[in-house]
Amino acid sequence: MDGIGVSVSIEVYRDAWGVPHLRAADPDELAFAQGRVTARDRAWQLEVERHRAQGTTAAFLGAAELGWDTFARRSRLADTARRCFERLERDDAPTAAWVRAYVAGVNDALAEGARRAPEFDETGLAPGRWEPWTPLAVWLSTHILFAGFPTKLWREEVAGRLGEEWTELFATDGPGTAGSNGWMVAGERTTSGAALIAGDPHRFIEAPGVYQQIRLACDAYDVVGIAVPGIPGLAHFGHAGPVAWAITNAMADYQDLYRERLRRLPDGGVEAYGPEGWRPAAAHTETIEVAGGEPVVVEVVETERGPVIIGLDDGAGDGSSAWEAVSLRYPPRVTGELGFGGLPALLRARTVADVDAALDGWVEPVNVVLAADTRGGLLHRVAGHVPVRARANSLRIVPAWDPAHAWEAAPAPLPRAEVRGHAVMANARGLAAPLGVEFAPPHRAARIDALLGASADWTPETTTAVHRDTDNASAARLLAAVARAGGAEADDAGADDAATGGTGAGARLSPGAAAVRDRLLAWDRRMDADSTDAGLYAAVRGAVVRRLAAHEAFAALREPAPYPEVFRPWLALGPRVAYALETLLVAGPVPAGDVDRIVREALDEVGAGEPPAAWGVTHRLAPWQALPDPDDAQWPGLGGDHDCVLSSSSVPGWTDRSARASAARYVWDLADRERSGWIVPFGASGVPGDPHHRDQLPLWLRGDLAPVTTDWQYLTKEQG
């Protein structure tokens, strides 16, 4: 087994949903088993992720992937993973051997898994070989954009085009995109007397899913949880029996962008201007192979701040004149650490103190953690590496030559809090506030907090129901604007407005617009899939967003930003207006009178058209797949919205399709692990046609959970 020095005597069992339950003698054998079963179940997914981490996806997916491959090369993802693994080998040899065992398992079964996956034949891709550092590279590529550093590019554009005073106008607090939910109820507020932990990570939905239900049992531990395919252990969500844990994104800011001055030397080398003047930069070229096209040569440059990710092509010619570019500085590249040493320690944890200690060395990404144990211990803390530096670094691109923007040697201290009754983590401004700039709106966190506070008799079943809540508190501000449009006060002003063509808040609405207004003001604010009122609200919201984005106040922001295509999702005006709608209705450069007019026009537009369908008719799932599915109509309708507990994000004004939603849901019961539940959007298998490819989708759509089964006698042993 690649010389890792362990014997292999592993057993694979499956539950009724095809979830693998693995049993082996020791942790290294178990890591081998986890890698092997993942390669059999998810070979195509694993190879796509390996190629994404290496910047080689265009070689089999075509020129459309050049933008990502170029970014992956220039940000040095694979090289950073190598560095981190080398440090892991030097500082923590047992964990390095454990990762090697997982990789050996992947390599042992990858060819077998590829024979089961039709995508390999469809693309002509041959299964490759994983290196010991590949899991670290997959982890990096999965999370490099997680902290949203491209938002700094957006703020730069807003400041330069709209004005410095509007730099934070589109901050996600008011509102923003969806994040993850997590909550914990202490034992004194449950029927069993033991704690409950629940939640759901909101991520871009991919098919196969980004999470993998699995059980890992050996002589040292027995843990059920939700893994990331390609990564050993259970970094995010796990239940070890005596202790359980879960995370959400802390929304911390820990990646910086530096404005670099570069110049090319006569010999082709590159220098960068820093606090000490002109200094050599590392530079070389790499070739990206492209299926159906010519290879593309890209230059890779790294300054003392970090890899240059923007502007290199502007200085491709020879000559001595300097040009500007942008470099990225991120903790694993600086420290050579990812925190993987905490992964086997998490599996061995028996108390919250063990979980706490395991996460002390965590680096990327920065998470808020909840944990509970059967002794009554509770944990609520932040884990990860956040550099200490000037606040300006967190807001915009900062000058590389100014020493005021250097990182201090030690990272920021990480907050923690006492748990009283219950705790909620939903990406809102709270525990992690000192570490970030923009957070999710408070609606999900406030709603969960209110629901939890309404009972002292929580069970796994009632906890599961919280996941399904569709109350949309973020609608309140638009509904207030709708209420102002053509209200009772219009009776006195309507005649004058009609005579002058007026469109003020007091103008009389058309009959169709008035009917829409009345329905919305009577609506219960729930974004249920079968609700035509929710569909009506979405139609009005979309019309308002489109008109706001088209307002002359934002004309300067409609011009494309001069940045690579991979960053365009962060730089498009329409989505920014959609997610900041709550703020823009009451603040910003659009005058209040124009906002009132826009709301009236939106009501008129919707009132004059065909009655909107139920929300779930247009709000359908839109998962990302490496190979697009020709049968798009197969994807079902969803309830929820981006600020509901049942979070399912669309881009109001442009599409109701949902690309981001709950990538998993779970309830961990500390009283009885078999009363826990979990679900993923599709199934345990990534192989089309497998019985467990999409068998969990109906439960996921209903907001139900599949049971966690841990009694071996109720599992089916897999032969061969």
mmCIF file of N, CA and C in Angstrom, residues 241-308:
data_model
loop_
_atom_site.group_PDB
_atom_site.id
_atom_site.type_symbol
_atom_site.label_atom_id
_atom_site.label_comp_id
_atom_site.label_asym_id
_atom_site.label_seq_id
_atom_site.Cartn_x
_atom_site.Cartn_y
_atom_site.Cartn_z
ATOM 1 N N GLY A 241 -20.018 10.142 19.587
ATOM 2 C CA GLY A 241 -20.672 9.454 20.702
ATOM 3 C C GLY A 241 -20.667 10.327 21.931
ATOM 4 N N PRO A 242 -19.531 10.435 22.612
ATOM 5 C CA PRO A 242 -19.490 11.297 23.801
ATOM 6 C C PRO A 242 -19.367 12.787 23.490
ATOM 7 N N VAL A 243 -19.032 13.145 22.244
ATOM 8 C CA VAL A 243 -18.880 14.558 21.880
ATOM 9 C C VAL A 243 -19.271 14.734 20.417
ATOM 10 N N ALA A 244 -19.796 15.907 20.088
ATOM 11 C CA ALA A 244 -20.158 16.226 18.706
ATOM 12 C C ALA A 244 -19.776 17.666 18.429
ATOM 13 N N TRP A 245 -19.564 17.990 17.152
ATOM 14 C CA TRP A 245 -19.143 19.340 16.784
ATOM 15 C C TRP A 245 -19.729 19.730 15.430
ATOM 16 N N ALA A 246 -19.725 21.053 15.174
ATOM 17 C CA ALA A 246 -20.202 21.586 13.906
ATOM 18 C C ALA A 246 -19.628 22.989 13.735
ATOM 19 N N ILE A 247 -19.620 23.465 12.488
ATOM 20 C CA ILE A 247 -19.029 24.783 12.201
ATOM 21 C C ILE A 247 -19.926 25.576 11.255
ATOM 22 N N THR A 248 -19.699 26.885 11.218
ATOM 23 C CA THR A 248 -20.162 27.746 10.132
ATOM 24 C C THR A 248 -19.017 28.685 9.774
ATOM 25 N N ASN A 249 -19.129 29.320 8.637
ATOM 26 C CA ASN A 249 -18.138 30.302 8.207
ATOM 27 C C ASN A 249 -18.186 31.507 9.140
ATOM 28 N N ALA A 250 -17.032 31.896 9.674
ATOM 29 C CA ALA A 250 -16.971 33.027 10.607
ATOM 30 C C ALA A 250 -17.086 34.372 9.904
ATOM 31 N N MET A 251 -17.000 34.405 8.584
ATOM 32 C CA MET A 251 -17.017 35.643 7.804
ATOM 33 C C MET A 251 -15.832 36.536 8.171
ATOM 34 N N ALA A 252 -14.747 35.924 8.613
ATOM 35 C CA ALA A 252 -13.546 36.679 8.956
ATOM 36 C C ALA A 252 -12.826 37.132 7.690
ATOM 37 N N ASP A 253 -12.051 38.196 7.813
ATOM 38 C CA ASP A 253 -11.237 38.675 6.698
ATOM 39 C C ASP A 253 -9.783 38.306 6.977
ATOM 40 N N TYR A 254 -9.214 37.444 6.158
ATOM 41 C CA TYR A 254 -7.853 36.978 6.427
ATOM 42 C C TYR A 254 -7.007 36.874 5.162
ATOM 43 N N GLN A 255 -7.462 37.466 4.076
ATOM 44 C CA GLN A 255 -6.702 37.489 2.828
ATOM 45 C C GLN A 255 -6.595 38.934 2.364
ATOM 46 N N ASP A 256 -5.418 39.335 1.923
ATOM 47 C CA ASP A 256 -5.206 40.723 1.514
ATOM 48 C C ASP A 256 -4.803 40.826 0.051
ATOM 49 N N LEU A 257 -5.162 41.947 -0.551
ATOM 50 C CA LEU A 257 -4.749 42.286 -1.913
ATOM 51 C C LEU A 257 -3.818 43.492 -1.858
ATOM 52 N N TYR A 258 -2.674 43.372 -2.538
ATOM 53 C CA TYR A 258 -1.681 44.442 -2.566
ATOM 54 C C TYR A 258 -1.524 44.976 -3.982
ATOM 55 N N ARG A 259 -1.481 46.301 -4.090
ATOM 56 C CA ARG A 259 -1.175 46.918 -5.378
ATOM 57 C C ARG A 259 0.337 46.902 -5.567
ATOM 58 N N GLU A 260 0.768 46.183 -6.561
ATOM 59 C CA GLU A 260 2.192 46.005 -6.819
ATOM 60 C C GLU A 260 2.657 46.882 -7.983
ATOM 61 N N ARG A 261 3.878 47.379 -7.878
ATOM 62 C CA ARG A 261 4.563 47.982 -9.017
ATOM 63 C C ARG A 261 5.616 46.989 -9.487
ATOM 64 N N LEU A 262 5.518 46.564 -10.720
ATOM 65 C CA LEU A 262 6.429 45.574 -11.280
ATOM 66 C C LEU A 262 7.214 46.188 -12.434
ATOM 67 N N ARG A 263 8.409 45.663 -12.645
ATOM 68 C CA ARG A 263 9.163 46.035 -13.844
ATOM 69 C C ARG A 263 9.944 44.824 -14.319
ATOM 70 N N ARG A 264 10.103 44.758 -15.630
ATOM 71 C CA ARG A 264 10.802 43.625 -16.224
ATOM 72 C C ARG A 264 12.250 44.002 -16.497
ATOM 73 N N LEU A 265 13.154 43.087 -16.175
ATOM 74 C CA LEU A 265 14.576 43.290 -16.387
ATOM 75 C C LEU A 265 14.984 42.850 -17.787
ATOM 76 N N PRO A 266 16.110 43.314 -18.274
ATOM 77 C CA PRO A 266 16.551 42.918 -19.622
ATOM 78 C C PRO A 266 16.669 41.411 -19.815
ATOM 79 N N ASP A 267 16.986 40.688 -18.733
ATOM 80 C CA ASP A 267 17.119 39.233 -18.861
ATOM 81 C C ASP A 267 15.781 38.507 -18.755
ATOM 82 N N GLY A 268 14.683 39.264 -18.669
ATOM 83 C CA GLY A 268 13.361 38.656 -18.583
ATOM 84 C C GLY A 268 12.844 38.501 -17.172
ATOM 85 N N GLY A 269 13.692 38.725 -16.174
ATOM 86 C CA GLY A 269 13.250 38.635 -14.791
ATOM 87 C C GLY A 269 12.317 39.777 -14.426
ATOM 88 N N VAL A 270 11.746 39.688 -13.228
ATOM 89 C CA VAL A 270 10.781 40.682 -12.768
ATOM 90 C C VAL A 270 11.185 41.171 -11.386
ATOM 91 N N GLU A 271 11.040 42.469 -11.172
ATOM 92 C CA GLU A 271 11.236 43.058 -9.855
ATOM 93 C C GLU A 271 9.939 43.708 -9.386
ATOM 94 N N ALA A 272 9.773 43.769 -8.062
ATOM 95 C CA ALA A 272 8.594 44.391 -7.462
ATOM 96 C C ALA A 272 9.051 45.458 -6.477
ATOM 97 N N TYR A 273 8.299 46.558 -6.439
ATOM 98 C CA TYR A 273 8.649 47.678 -5.573
ATOM 99 C C TYR A 273 7.935 47.527 -4.236
ATOM 100 N N GLY A 274 8.734 47.339 -3.172
ATOM 101 C CA GLY A 274 8.176 47.155 -1.841
ATOM 102 C C GLY A 274 8.699 48.181 -0.871
ATOM 103 N N PRO A 275 8.475 47.970 0.421
ATOM 104 C CA PRO A 275 8.927 48.937 1.431
ATOM 105 C C PRO A 275 10.428 49.197 1.393
ATOM 106 N N GLU A 276 11.203 48.257 0.882
ATOM 107 C CA GLU A 276 12.658 48.422 0.813
ATOM 108 C C GLU A 276 13.129 48.730 -0.595
ATOM 109 N N GLY A 277 12.222 49.186 -1.451
ATOM 110 C CA GLY A 277 12.598 49.513 -2.820
ATOM 111 C C GLY A 277 12.383 48.339 -3.759
ATOM 112 N N TRP A 278 13.081 48.354 -4.878
ATOM 113 C CA TRP A 278 12.923 47.292 -5.879
ATOM 114 C C TRP A 278 13.594 46.012 -5.403
ATOM 115 N N ARG A 279 12.834 44.919 -5.424
ATOM 116 C CA ARG A 279 13.337 43.629 -4.972
ATOM 117 C C ARG A 279 12.984 42.571 -6.013
ATOM 118 N N PRO A 280 13.837 41.536 -6.132
ATOM 119 C CA PRO A 280 13.527 40.490 -7.119
ATOM 120 C C PRO A 280 12.219 39.773 -6.780
ATOM 121 N N ALA A 281 11.474 39.424 -7.795
ATOM 122 C CA ALA A 281 10.273 38.602 -7.659
ATOM 123 C C ALA A 281 10.512 37.279 -8.359
ATOM 124 N N ALA A 282 9.970 36.215 -7.810
ATOM 125 C CA ALA A 282 10.081 34.909 -8.462
ATOM 126 C C ALA A 282 9.168 34.894 -9.679
ATOM 127 N N ALA A 283 9.698 34.438 -10.810
ATOM 128 C CA ALA A 283 8.899 34.448 -12.043
ATOM 129 C C ALA A 283 9.226 33.237 -12.895
ATOM 130 N N HIS A 284 8.190 32.633 -13.455
ATOM 131 C CA HIS A 284 8.375 31.557 -14.417
ATOM 132 C C HIS A 284 7.105 31.455 -15.257
ATOM 133 N N THR A 285 7.118 30.623 -16.261
ATOM 134 C CA THR A 285 5.926 30.417 -17.088
ATOM 135 C C THR A 285 5.440 28.977 -16.948
ATOM 136 N N GLU A 286 4.149 28.806 -17.149
ATOM 137 C CA GLU A 286 3.540 27.482 -17.137
ATOM 138 C C GLU A 286 2.621 27.365 -18.342
ATOM 139 N N THR A 287 2.459 26.152 -18.827
ATOM 140 C CA THR A 287 1.621 25.910 -20.000
ATOM 141 C C THR A 287 0.347 25.192 -19.585
ATOM 142 N N ILE A 288 -0.776 25.749 -19.995
ATOM 143 C CA ILE A 288 -2.086 25.147 -19.716
ATOM 144 C C ILE A 288 -2.576 24.484 -20.990
ATOM 145 N N GLU A 289 -2.771 23.182 -20.924
ATOM 146 C CA GLU A 289 -3.311 22.451 -22.067
ATOM 147 C C GLU A 289 -4.820 22.691 -22.158
ATOM 148 N N VAL A 290 -5.324 22.784 -23.379
ATOM 149 C CA VAL A 290 -6.733 23.099 -23.606
ATOM 150 C C VAL A 290 -7.332 22.077 -24.562
ATOM 151 N N ALA A 291 -8.358 21.379 -24.115
ATOM 152 C CA ALA A 291 -9.032 20.414 -24.988
ATOM 153 C C ALA A 291 -9.647 21.138 -26.178
ATOM 154 N N GLY A 292 -9.307 20.687 -27.372
ATOM 155 C CA GLY A 292 -9.858 21.292 -28.576
ATOM 156 C C GLY A 292 -9.252 22.626 -28.941
ATOM 157 N N GLY A 293 -8.174 23.007 -28.289
ATOM 158 C CA GLY A 293 -7.557 24.296 -28.580
ATOM 159 C C GLY A 293 -6.055 24.258 -28.401
ATOM 160 N N GLU A 294 -5.428 25.379 -28.674
ATOM 161 C CA GLU A 294 -3.985 25.489 -28.524
ATOM 162 C C GLU A 294 -3.602 25.686 -27.061
ATOM 163 N N PRO A 295 -2.451 25.177 -26.665
ATOM 164 C CA PRO A 295 -1.994 25.420 -25.294
ATOM 165 C C PRO A 295 -1.819 26.916 -25.033
ATOM 166 N N VAL A 296 -1.991 27.299 -23.777
ATOM 167 C CA VAL A 296 -1.854 28.701 -23.381
ATOM 168 C C VAL A 296 -0.721 28.800 -22.367
ATOM 169 N N VAL A 297 0.210 29.693 -22.623
ATOM 170 C CA VAL A 297 1.335 29.915 -21.718
ATOM 171 C C VAL A 297 0.999 31.093 -20.812
ATOM 172 N N VAL A 298 1.094 30.890 -19.499
ATOM 173 C CA VAL A 298 0.834 31.963 -18.545
ATOM 174 C C VAL A 298 2.079 32.215 -17.715
ATOM 175 N N GLU A 299 2.295 33.470 -17.401
ATOM 176 C CA GLU A 299 3.394 33.835 -16.533
ATOM 177 C C GLU A 299 2.930 33.783 -15.083
ATOM 178 N N VAL A 300 3.792 33.280 -14.218
ATOM 179 C CA VAL A 300 3.512 33.180 -12.793
ATOM 180 C C VAL A 300 4.577 33.991 -12.059
ATOM 181 N N VAL A 301 4.128 34.969 -11.273
ATOM 182 C CA VAL A 301 5.052 35.864 -10.566
ATOM 183 C C VAL A 301 4.643 35.923 -9.100
ATOM 184 N N GLU A 302 5.630 35.915 -8.221
ATOM 185 C CA GLU A 302 5.358 36.044 -6.794
ATOM 186 C C GLU A 302 6.294 37.064 -6.182
ATOM 187 N N THR A 303 5.707 38.061 -5.509
ATOM 188 C CA THR A 303 6.492 39.072 -4.817
ATOM 189 C C THR A 303 6.644 38.673 -3.354
ATOM 190 N N GLU A 304 7.262 39.540 -2.570
ATOM 191 C CA GLU A 304 7.420 39.252 -1.152
ATOM 192 C C GLU A 304 6.094 39.320 -0.407
ATOM 193 N N ARG A 305 5.055 39.896 -1.015
ATOM 194 C CA ARG A 305 3.721 39.879 -0.424
ATOM 195 C C ARG A 305 2.997 38.582 -0.734
ATOM 196 N N GLY A 306 3.092 38.140 -1.978
ATOM 197 C CA GLY A 306 2.397 36.931 -2.364
ATOM 198 C C GLY A 306 2.306 36.807 -3.871
ATOM 199 N N PRO A 307 1.576 35.796 -4.369
ATOM 200 C CA PRO A 307 1.450 35.576 -5.810
ATOM 201 C C PRO A 307 0.660 36.709 -6.480
ATOM 202 N N VAL A 308 1.087 37.076 -7.675
ATOM 203 C CA VAL A 308 0.395 38.106 -8.454
ATOM 204 C C VAL A 308 -0.745 37.433 -9.216
#
